[in-house]
Every structure is written in structure tokens, then in C-alpha cells.
């Protein structure tokens, strides 16, 4: 994930810390050689989750809603992976969302989730690039 802060001219880039330590060190060294013209700033933020793995899980959930209906209480229609790595899903039946505006918890693999009422926007075209 990456974030741009216009006020401070800072780009914050997440990187997954689960890689081989040698690969991680090489990545950070290479990133340090990137020339960023002043006054732009680049900040690397380590995260313990992989965006690719979270996107793959989201694809599994939305591609097989019947398999996840019993877990969420309603079929997941679409979703996104937010900047913290949480999977947000839009449920087909808003009555199944136990609290307003959302119900949150942890998926069986330990990934945090937020279940939301149906969205008028197709979230899958959003931040995850699905």
C-alpha cells in the first residue's frame, strides 16, 4: 500500500516484513538509492501482512459467497483491503450486520475484517485493484 500526503509532500510505502531477511535488506538498500527530488519525502513502513495474500483471500471470499455465508451471516458481495490490511466486505443482506454501521471480527486465518451493509459502489474496483 502507499499513501500520499500533499501537505508534507510525503509518500509512505508499506512493505511486508515476512520476506527473507537478506531480501528485505536488499530491498531497503535499493529503495534508499531511489533519488527523490526535494522537497519530496519517501517513508518506508514495515507491515506484518502481505497485500497480495489479503487480496487473494478477498478474491476467494467474493468468488465463493455461498461458502462464506454461514461465517458472515449473509453472502459477501464485494470488498476491499483497506490501508491497515483489514478486509472490508459488503454483505448482500444489511439486516445481517449486527451493529451499525458495521460488524467487525477476525477471519479464520486471523485476518481482521469489517462487514458492511451493501454498497452502491463496486468496491472491487477500488483500492485493491481487483
mmCIF file of N, CA and C in Angstrom, residues 21-121:
data_model
loop_
_atom_site.group_PDB
_atom_site.id
_atom_site.type_symbol
_atom_site.label_atom_id
_atom_site.label_comp_id
_atom_site.label_asym_id
_atom_site.label_seq_id
_atom_site.Cartn_x
_atom_site.Cartn_y
_atom_site.Cartn_z
ATOM 1 N N UNK A 21 15.197 -12.233 5.384
ATOM 2 C CA UNK A 21 15.893 -11.035 5.873
ATOM 3 C C UNK A 21 16.905 -10.462 4.882
ATOM 4 N N UNK A 22 17.575 -11.329 4.127
ATOM 5 C CA UNK A 22 18.534 -10.845 3.130
ATOM 6 C C UNK A 22 17.821 -10.080 2.016
ATOM 7 N N UNK A 23 16.668 -10.631 1.578
ATOM 8 C CA UNK A 23 15.878 -9.967 0.538
ATOM 9 C C UNK A 23 15.324 -8.633 1.041
ATOM 10 N N UNK A 24 14.875 -8.627 2.292
ATOM 11 C CA UNK A 24 14.350 -7.394 2.870
ATOM 12 C C UNK A 24 15.440 -6.323 2.935
ATOM 13 N N UNK A 25 16.621 -6.694 3.392
ATOM 14 C CA UNK A 25 17.729 -5.740 3.476
ATOM 15 C C UNK A 25 18.100 -5.215 2.092
ATOM 16 N N UNK A 26 18.123 -6.099 1.091
ATOM 17 C CA UNK A 26 18.440 -5.679 -0.277
ATOM 18 C C UNK A 26 17.373 -4.727 -0.811
ATOM 19 N N UNK A 27 16.111 -5.029 -0.513
ATOM 20 C CA UNK A 27 15.018 -4.161 -0.941
ATOM 21 C C UNK A 27 15.164 -2.764 -0.342
ATOM 22 N N UNK A 28 15.397 -2.693 0.966
ATOM 23 C CA UNK A 28 15.517 -1.390 1.625
ATOM 24 C C UNK A 28 16.752 -0.634 1.142
ATOM 25 N N UNK A 29 17.846 -1.354 0.886
ATOM 26 C CA UNK A 29 19.050 -0.700 0.360
ATOM 27 C C UNK A 29 18.774 -0.125 -1.021
ATOM 28 N N UNK A 30 18.092 -0.913 -1.865
ATOM 29 C CA UNK A 30 17.751 -0.420 -3.209
ATOM 30 C C UNK A 30 16.801 0.768 -3.120
ATOM 31 N N UNK A 31 15.845 0.690 -2.210
ATOM 32 C CA UNK A 31 14.901 1.789 -2.041
ATOM 33 C C UNK A 31 15.617 3.051 -1.577
ATOM 34 N N UNK A 32 16.652 2.885 -0.763
ATOM 35 C CA UNK A 32 17.432 4.026 -0.296
ATOM 36 C C UNK A 32 18.204 4.720 -1.392
ATOM 37 N N UNK A 33 18.441 4.004 -2.497
ATOM 38 C CA UNK A 33 19.161 4.599 -3.622
ATOM 39 C C UNK A 33 18.242 5.356 -4.579
ATOM 40 N N UNK A 34 16.948 5.251 -4.351
ATOM 41 C CA UNK A 34 16.000 5.971 -5.211
ATOM 42 C C UNK A 34 16.193 7.467 -5.002
ATOM 43 N N UNK A 35 16.329 8.182 -6.075
ATOM 44 C CA UNK A 35 16.520 9.638 -5.978
ATOM 45 C C UNK A 35 15.159 10.296 -5.969
ATOM 46 N N UNK A 36 14.865 10.970 -4.888
ATOM 47 C CA UNK A 36 13.606 11.700 -4.729
ATOM 48 C C UNK A 36 13.947 13.185 -4.723
ATOM 49 N N UNK A 37 13.436 13.924 -5.697
ATOM 50 C CA UNK A 37 13.763 15.353 -5.714
ATOM 51 C C UNK A 37 13.150 16.095 -4.528
ATOM 52 N N UNK A 38 13.916 17.021 -3.950
ATOM 53 C CA UNK A 38 13.402 17.851 -2.860
ATOM 54 C C UNK A 38 12.236 18.664 -3.406
ATOM 55 N N UNK A 39 11.228 18.910 -2.656
ATOM 56 C CA UNK A 39 11.024 18.620 -1.229
ATOM 57 C C UNK A 39 10.244 17.333 -0.979
ATOM 58 N N UNK A 40 10.257 16.377 -1.898
ATOM 59 C CA UNK A 40 9.514 15.133 -1.710
ATOM 60 C C UNK A 40 10.211 14.234 -0.691
ATOM 61 N N UNK A 41 9.398 13.520 0.094
ATOM 62 C CA UNK A 41 9.908 12.603 1.112
ATOM 63 C C UNK A 41 9.351 11.211 0.841
ATOM 64 N N UNK A 42 10.150 10.195 1.095
ATOM 65 C CA UNK A 42 9.716 8.813 0.964
ATOM 66 C C UNK A 42 9.958 8.117 2.296
ATOM 67 N N UNK A 43 8.900 7.516 2.848
ATOM 68 C CA UNK A 43 8.981 6.814 4.123
ATOM 69 C C UNK A 43 8.555 5.372 3.898
ATOM 70 N N UNK A 44 9.353 4.420 4.371
ATOM 71 C CA UNK A 44 9.020 3.002 4.273
ATOM 72 C C UNK A 44 8.468 2.544 5.614
ATOM 73 N N UNK A 45 7.300 1.884 5.595
ATOM 74 C CA UNK A 45 6.654 1.419 6.823
ATOM 75 C C UNK A 45 6.507 -0.103 6.771
ATOM 76 N N UNK A 46 7.182 -0.811 7.695
ATOM 77 C CA UNK A 46 7.054 -2.270 7.709
ATOM 78 C C UNK A 46 5.676 -2.701 8.197
ATOM 79 N N UNK A 47 5.094 -3.700 7.558
ATOM 80 C CA UNK A 47 3.817 -4.274 7.986
ATOM 81 C C UNK A 47 3.970 -5.781 8.071
ATOM 82 N N UNK A 48 3.189 -6.411 8.937
ATOM 83 C CA UNK A 48 3.316 -7.852 9.168
ATOM 84 C C UNK A 48 2.397 -8.671 8.274
ATOM 85 N N UNK A 49 1.696 -8.030 7.365
ATOM 86 C CA UNK A 49 0.773 -8.735 6.471
ATOM 87 C C UNK A 49 1.131 -8.436 5.023
ATOM 88 N N UNK A 50 0.809 -9.384 4.169
ATOM 89 C CA UNK A 50 1.089 -9.265 2.743
ATOM 90 C C UNK A 50 -0.164 -8.802 2.005
ATOM 91 N N UNK A 51 -0.059 -7.712 1.266
ATOM 92 C CA UNK A 51 -1.190 -7.223 0.481
ATOM 93 C C UNK A 51 -1.627 -8.287 -0.525
ATOM 94 N N UNK A 52 -0.677 -8.956 -1.162
ATOM 95 C CA UNK A 52 -1.027 -9.993 -2.137
ATOM 96 C C UNK A 52 -1.847 -11.105 -1.493
ATOM 97 N N UNK A 53 -1.458 -11.528 -0.291
ATOM 98 C CA UNK A 53 -2.189 -12.591 0.403
ATOM 99 C C UNK A 53 -3.587 -12.117 0.792
ATOM 100 N N UNK A 54 -3.699 -10.875 1.251
ATOM 101 C CA UNK A 54 -5.022 -10.354 1.635
ATOM 102 C C UNK A 54 -5.930 -10.202 0.418
ATOM 103 N N UNK A 55 -5.384 -9.748 -0.698
ATOM 104 C CA UNK A 55 -6.174 -9.611 -1.923
ATOM 105 C C UNK A 55 -6.621 -10.992 -2.405
ATOM 106 N N UNK A 56 -5.739 -11.977 -2.321
ATOM 107 C CA UNK A 56 -6.102 -13.336 -2.727
ATOM 108 C C UNK A 56 -7.231 -13.882 -1.857
ATOM 109 N N UNK A 57 -7.174 -13.621 -0.552
ATOM 110 C CA UNK A 57 -8.237 -14.058 0.351
ATOM 111 C C UNK A 57 -9.546 -13.355 0.017
ATOM 112 N N UNK A 58 -9.489 -12.061 -0.240
ATOM 113 C CA UNK A 58 -10.693 -11.317 -0.613
ATOM 114 C C UNK A 58 -11.292 -11.881 -1.904
ATOM 115 N N UNK A 59 -10.455 -12.202 -2.879
ATOM 116 C CA UNK A 59 -10.948 -12.791 -4.129
ATOM 117 C C UNK A 59 -11.648 -14.117 -3.853
ATOM 118 N N UNK A 60 -11.079 -14.920 -2.948
ATOM 119 C CA UNK A 60 -11.687 -16.202 -2.590
ATOM 120 C C UNK A 60 -13.055 -15.969 -1.950
ATOM 121 N N UNK A 61 -13.141 -15.004 -1.059
ATOM 122 C CA UNK A 61 -14.396 -14.720 -0.363
ATOM 123 C C UNK A 61 -15.476 -14.259 -1.339
ATOM 124 N N UNK A 62 -15.135 -13.316 -2.208
ATOM 125 C CA UNK A 62 -16.149 -12.768 -3.110
ATOM 126 C C UNK A 62 -16.464 -13.702 -4.277
ATOM 127 N N UNK A 63 -15.535 -14.585 -4.633
ATOM 128 C CA UNK A 63 -15.787 -15.538 -5.719
ATOM 129 C C UNK A 63 -16.647 -16.720 -5.261
ATOM 130 N N UNK A 64 -16.657 -16.976 -3.965
ATOM 131 C CA UNK A 64 -17.396 -18.112 -3.411
ATOM 132 C C UNK A 64 -18.275 -17.653 -2.246
ATOM 133 N N UNK A 65 -19.226 -16.747 -2.504
ATOM 134 C CA UNK A 65 -20.022 -16.191 -1.407
ATOM 135 C C UNK A 65 -20.811 -17.241 -0.625
ATOM 136 N N UNK A 66 -21.270 -18.315 -1.299
ATOM 137 C CA UNK A 66 -22.046 -19.341 -0.588
ATOM 138 C C UNK A 66 -21.210 -20.019 0.494
ATOM 139 N N UNK A 67 -19.929 -20.185 0.236
ATOM 140 C CA UNK A 67 -19.051 -20.824 1.213
ATOM 141 C C UNK A 67 -18.823 -19.939 2.436
ATOM 142 N N UNK A 68 -19.022 -18.634 2.287
ATOM 143 C CA UNK A 68 -18.768 -17.694 3.377
ATOM 144 C C UNK A 68 -20.045 -17.169 4.028
ATOM 145 N N UNK A 69 -21.205 -17.534 3.493
ATOM 146 C CA UNK A 69 -22.473 -17.029 4.027
ATOM 147 C C UNK A 69 -22.658 -17.410 5.489
ATOM 148 N N UNK A 70 -22.329 -18.654 5.856
ATOM 149 C CA UNK A 70 -22.507 -19.056 7.253
ATOM 150 C C UNK A 70 -21.569 -18.290 8.181
ATOM 151 N N UNK A 71 -20.384 -17.948 7.713
ATOM 152 C CA UNK A 71 -19.439 -17.194 8.548
ATOM 153 C C UNK A 71 -19.929 -15.765 8.776
ATOM 154 N N UNK A 72 -20.313 -15.073 7.686
ATOM 155 C CA UNK A 72 -20.731 -13.680 7.797
ATOM 156 C C UNK A 72 -22.208 -13.534 8.149
ATOM 157 N N UNK A 73 -22.998 -14.594 7.929
ATOM 158 C CA UNK A 73 -24.434 -14.497 8.163
ATOM 159 C C UNK A 73 -25.190 -14.010 6.943
ATOM 160 N N UNK A 74 -24.481 -13.636 5.918
ATOM 161 C CA UNK A 74 -25.048 -13.177 4.652
ATOM 162 C C UNK A 74 -23.957 -13.300 3.598
ATOM 163 N N UNK A 75 -24.360 -13.418 2.356
ATOM 164 C CA UNK A 75 -23.377 -13.564 1.288
ATOM 165 C C UNK A 75 -22.566 -12.282 1.108
ATOM 166 N N UNK A 76 -21.231 -12.395 1.078
ATOM 167 C CA UNK A 76 -20.403 -11.222 0.776
ATOM 168 C C UNK A 76 -20.489 -10.903 -0.717
ATOM 169 N N UNK A 77 -20.805 -9.643 -1.027
ATOM 170 C CA UNK A 77 -20.976 -9.243 -2.429
ATOM 171 C C UNK A 77 -19.701 -8.702 -3.052
ATOM 172 N N UNK A 78 -19.001 -7.873 -2.323
ATOM 173 C CA UNK A 78 -17.786 -7.241 -2.830
ATOM 174 C C UNK A 78 -16.949 -6.838 -1.635
ATOM 175 N N UNK A 79 -15.787 -6.244 -1.899
ATOM 176 C CA UNK A 79 -14.949 -5.851 -0.779
ATOM 177 C C UNK A 79 -13.699 -5.129 -1.212
ATOM 178 N N UNK A 80 -12.900 -4.791 -0.207
ATOM 179 C CA UNK A 80 -11.624 -4.131 -0.438
ATOM 180 C C UNK A 80 -10.694 -4.462 0.716
ATOM 181 N N UNK A 81 -9.429 -4.223 0.490
ATOM 182 C CA UNK A 81 -8.424 -4.330 1.548
ATOM 183 C C UNK A 81 -8.051 -2.897 1.885
ATOM 184 N N UNK A 82 -8.306 -2.477 3.130
ATOM 185 C CA UNK A 82 -8.025 -1.081 3.482
ATOM 186 C C UNK A 82 -6.551 -0.886 3.826
ATOM 187 N N UNK A 83 -6.191 0.349 4.141
ATOM 188 C CA UNK A 83 -4.784 0.696 4.359
ATOM 189 C C UNK A 83 -4.148 0.006 5.550
ATOM 190 N N UNK A 84 -4.968 -0.525 6.479
ATOM 191 C CA UNK A 84 -4.405 -1.232 7.625
ATOM 192 C C UNK A 84 -4.293 -2.733 7.380
ATOM 193 N N UNK A 85 -4.769 -3.197 6.204
ATOM 194 C CA UNK A 85 -4.746 -4.619 5.894
ATOM 195 C C UNK A 85 -6.022 -5.339 6.263
ATOM 196 N N UNK A 86 -6.998 -4.611 6.793
ATOM 197 C CA UNK A 86 -8.291 -5.183 7.140
ATOM 198 C C UNK A 86 -9.091 -5.444 5.871
ATOM 199 N N UNK A 87 -9.739 -6.596 5.807
ATOM 200 C CA UNK A 87 -10.625 -6.891 4.690
ATOM 201 C C UNK A 87 -12.005 -6.351 5.030
ATOM 202 N N UNK A 88 -12.526 -5.499 4.169
ATOM 203 C CA UNK A 88 -13.872 -4.958 4.327
ATOM 204 C C UNK A 88 -14.758 -5.612 3.284
ATOM 205 N N UNK A 89 -15.861 -6.229 3.736
ATOM 206 C CA UNK A 89 -16.784 -6.869 2.812
ATOM 207 C C UNK A 89 -18.152 -6.209 2.896
ATOM 208 N N UNK A 90 -18.811 -6.137 1.765
ATOM 209 C CA UNK A 90 -20.177 -5.639 1.678
ATOM 210 C C UNK A 90 -21.089 -6.856 1.633
ATOM 211 N N UNK A 91 -22.034 -6.947 2.590
ATOM 212 C CA UNK A 91 -22.924 -8.103 2.675
ATOM 213 C C UNK A 91 -24.205 -7.865 1.887
ATOM 214 N N UNK A 92 -24.732 -8.933 1.302
ATOM 215 C CA UNK A 92 -25.943 -8.856 0.487
ATOM 216 C C UNK A 92 -27.154 -8.449 1.316
ATOM 217 N N UNK A 93 -27.218 -8.887 2.576
ATOM 218 C CA UNK A 93 -28.380 -8.602 3.430
ATOM 219 C C UNK A 93 -27.971 -7.670 4.561
ATOM 220 N N UNK A 94 -28.366 -6.381 4.477
ATOM 221 C CA UNK A 94 -27.951 -5.425 5.514
ATOM 222 C C UNK A 94 -28.457 -5.784 6.901
ATOM 223 N N UNK A 95 -29.543 -6.561 6.983
ATOM 224 C CA UNK A 95 -30.065 -6.975 8.280
ATOM 225 C C UNK A 95 -29.138 -7.914 9.024
ATOM 226 N N UNK A 96 -28.174 -8.485 8.325
ATOM 227 C CA UNK A 96 -27.232 -9.419 8.943
ATOM 228 C C UNK A 96 -26.027 -8.720 9.562
ATOM 229 N N UNK A 97 -25.903 -7.432 9.362
ATOM 230 C CA UNK A 97 -24.826 -6.674 10.000
ATOM 231 C C UNK A 97 -25.324 -6.333 11.395
ATOM 232 N N UNK A 98 -24.670 -6.902 12.415
ATOM 233 C CA UNK A 98 -25.214 -6.857 13.773
ATOM 234 C C UNK A 98 -25.111 -5.502 14.458
ATOM 235 N N UNK A 99 -24.251 -4.638 14.022
ATOM 236 C CA UNK A 99 -24.177 -3.316 14.621
ATOM 237 C C UNK A 99 -24.039 -2.294 13.512
ATOM 238 N N UNK A 100 -24.436 -1.091 13.801
ATOM 239 C CA UNK A 100 -24.399 -0.053 12.771
ATOM 240 C C UNK A 100 -23.145 0.787 12.950
ATOM 241 N N UNK A 101 -22.398 1.100 11.897
ATOM 242 C CA UNK A 101 -22.668 0.729 10.512
ATOM 243 C C UNK A 101 -22.009 -0.580 10.109
ATOM 244 N N UNK A 102 -21.269 -1.237 11.022
ATOM 245 C CA UNK A 102 -20.547 -2.430 10.596
ATOM 246 C C UNK A 102 -20.341 -3.390 11.752
ATOM 247 N N UNK A 103 -20.043 -4.629 11.390
ATOM 248 C CA UNK A 103 -19.667 -5.657 12.355
ATOM 249 C C UNK A 103 -18.218 -6.010 12.055
ATOM 250 N N UNK A 104 -17.409 -6.169 13.073
ATOM 251 C CA UNK A 104 -16.001 -6.483 12.842
ATOM 252 C C UNK A 104 -15.617 -7.741 13.593
ATOM 253 N N UNK A 105 -14.500 -8.306 13.196
ATOM 254 C CA UNK A 105 -14.015 -9.506 13.840
ATOM 255 C C UNK A 105 -12.753 -9.988 13.165
ATOM 256 N N UNK A 106 -12.539 -11.287 13.276
ATOM 257 C CA UNK A 106 -11.329 -11.899 12.734
ATOM 258 C C UNK A 106 -11.747 -13.106 11.894
ATOM 259 N N UNK A 107 -11.198 -13.207 10.692
ATOM 260 C CA UNK A 107 -11.451 -14.347 9.823
ATOM 261 C C UNK A 107 -10.742 -15.578 10.393
ATOM 262 N N UNK A 108 -11.105 -16.777 9.944
ATOM 263 C CA UNK A 108 -10.475 -17.992 10.491
ATOM 264 C C UNK A 108 -8.945 -18.001 10.440
ATOM 265 N N UNK A 109 -8.345 -17.313 9.461
ATOM 266 C CA UNK A 109 -6.879 -17.298 9.378
ATOM 267 C C UNK A 109 -6.241 -16.203 10.219
ATOM 268 N N UNK A 110 -7.057 -15.417 10.952
ATOM 269 C CA UNK A 110 -6.534 -14.350 11.803
ATOM 270 C C UNK A 110 -6.576 -12.967 11.174
ATOM 271 N N UNK A 111 -7.042 -12.862 9.931
ATOM 272 C CA UNK A 111 -7.139 -11.573 9.245
ATOM 273 C C UNK A 111 -8.314 -10.784 9.800
ATOM 274 N N UNK A 112 -8.110 -9.519 10.190
ATOM 275 C CA UNK A 112 -9.238 -8.724 10.663
ATOM 276 C C UNK A 112 -10.193 -8.398 9.511
ATOM 277 N N UNK A 113 -11.501 -8.308 9.837
ATOM 278 C CA UNK A 113 -12.481 -7.952 8.819
ATOM 279 C C UNK A 113 -13.491 -6.968 9.384
ATOM 280 N N UNK A 114 -14.152 -6.280 8.474
ATOM 281 C CA UNK A 114 -15.306 -5.437 8.779
ATOM 282 C C UNK A 114 -16.381 -5.824 7.770
ATOM 283 N N UNK A 115 -17.570 -6.169 8.260
ATOM 284 C CA UNK A 115 -18.697 -6.484 7.388
ATOM 285 C C UNK A 115 -19.628 -5.272 7.374
ATOM 286 N N UNK A 116 -19.918 -4.807 6.171
ATOM 287 C CA UNK A 116 -20.710 -3.596 5.985
ATOM 288 C C UNK A 116 -22.016 -3.927 5.261
ATOM 289 N N UNK A 117 -23.016 -3.043 5.395
ATOM 290 C CA UNK A 117 -24.214 -3.206 4.571
ATOM 291 C C UNK A 117 -23.845 -3.081 3.096
ATOM 292 N N UNK A 118 -24.735 -3.523 2.203
ATOM 293 C CA UNK A 118 -24.433 -3.432 0.767
ATOM 294 C C UNK A 118 -24.048 -2.021 0.360
ATOM 295 N N UNK A 119 -23.138 -1.947 -0.565
ATOM 296 C CA UNK A 119 -22.643 -0.672 -1.051
ATOM 297 C C UNK A 119 -23.211 -0.397 -2.433
ATOM 298 N N UNK A 120 -23.430 0.873 -2.721
ATOM 299 C CA UNK A 120 -23.871 1.244 -4.063
ATOM 300 C C UNK A 120 -22.683 1.354 -4.995
ATOM 301 N N UNK A 121 -21.476 1.274 -4.434
ATOM 302 C CA UNK A 121 -20.248 1.347 -5.209
ATOM 303 C C UNK A 121 -19.668 -0.053 -5.315
#
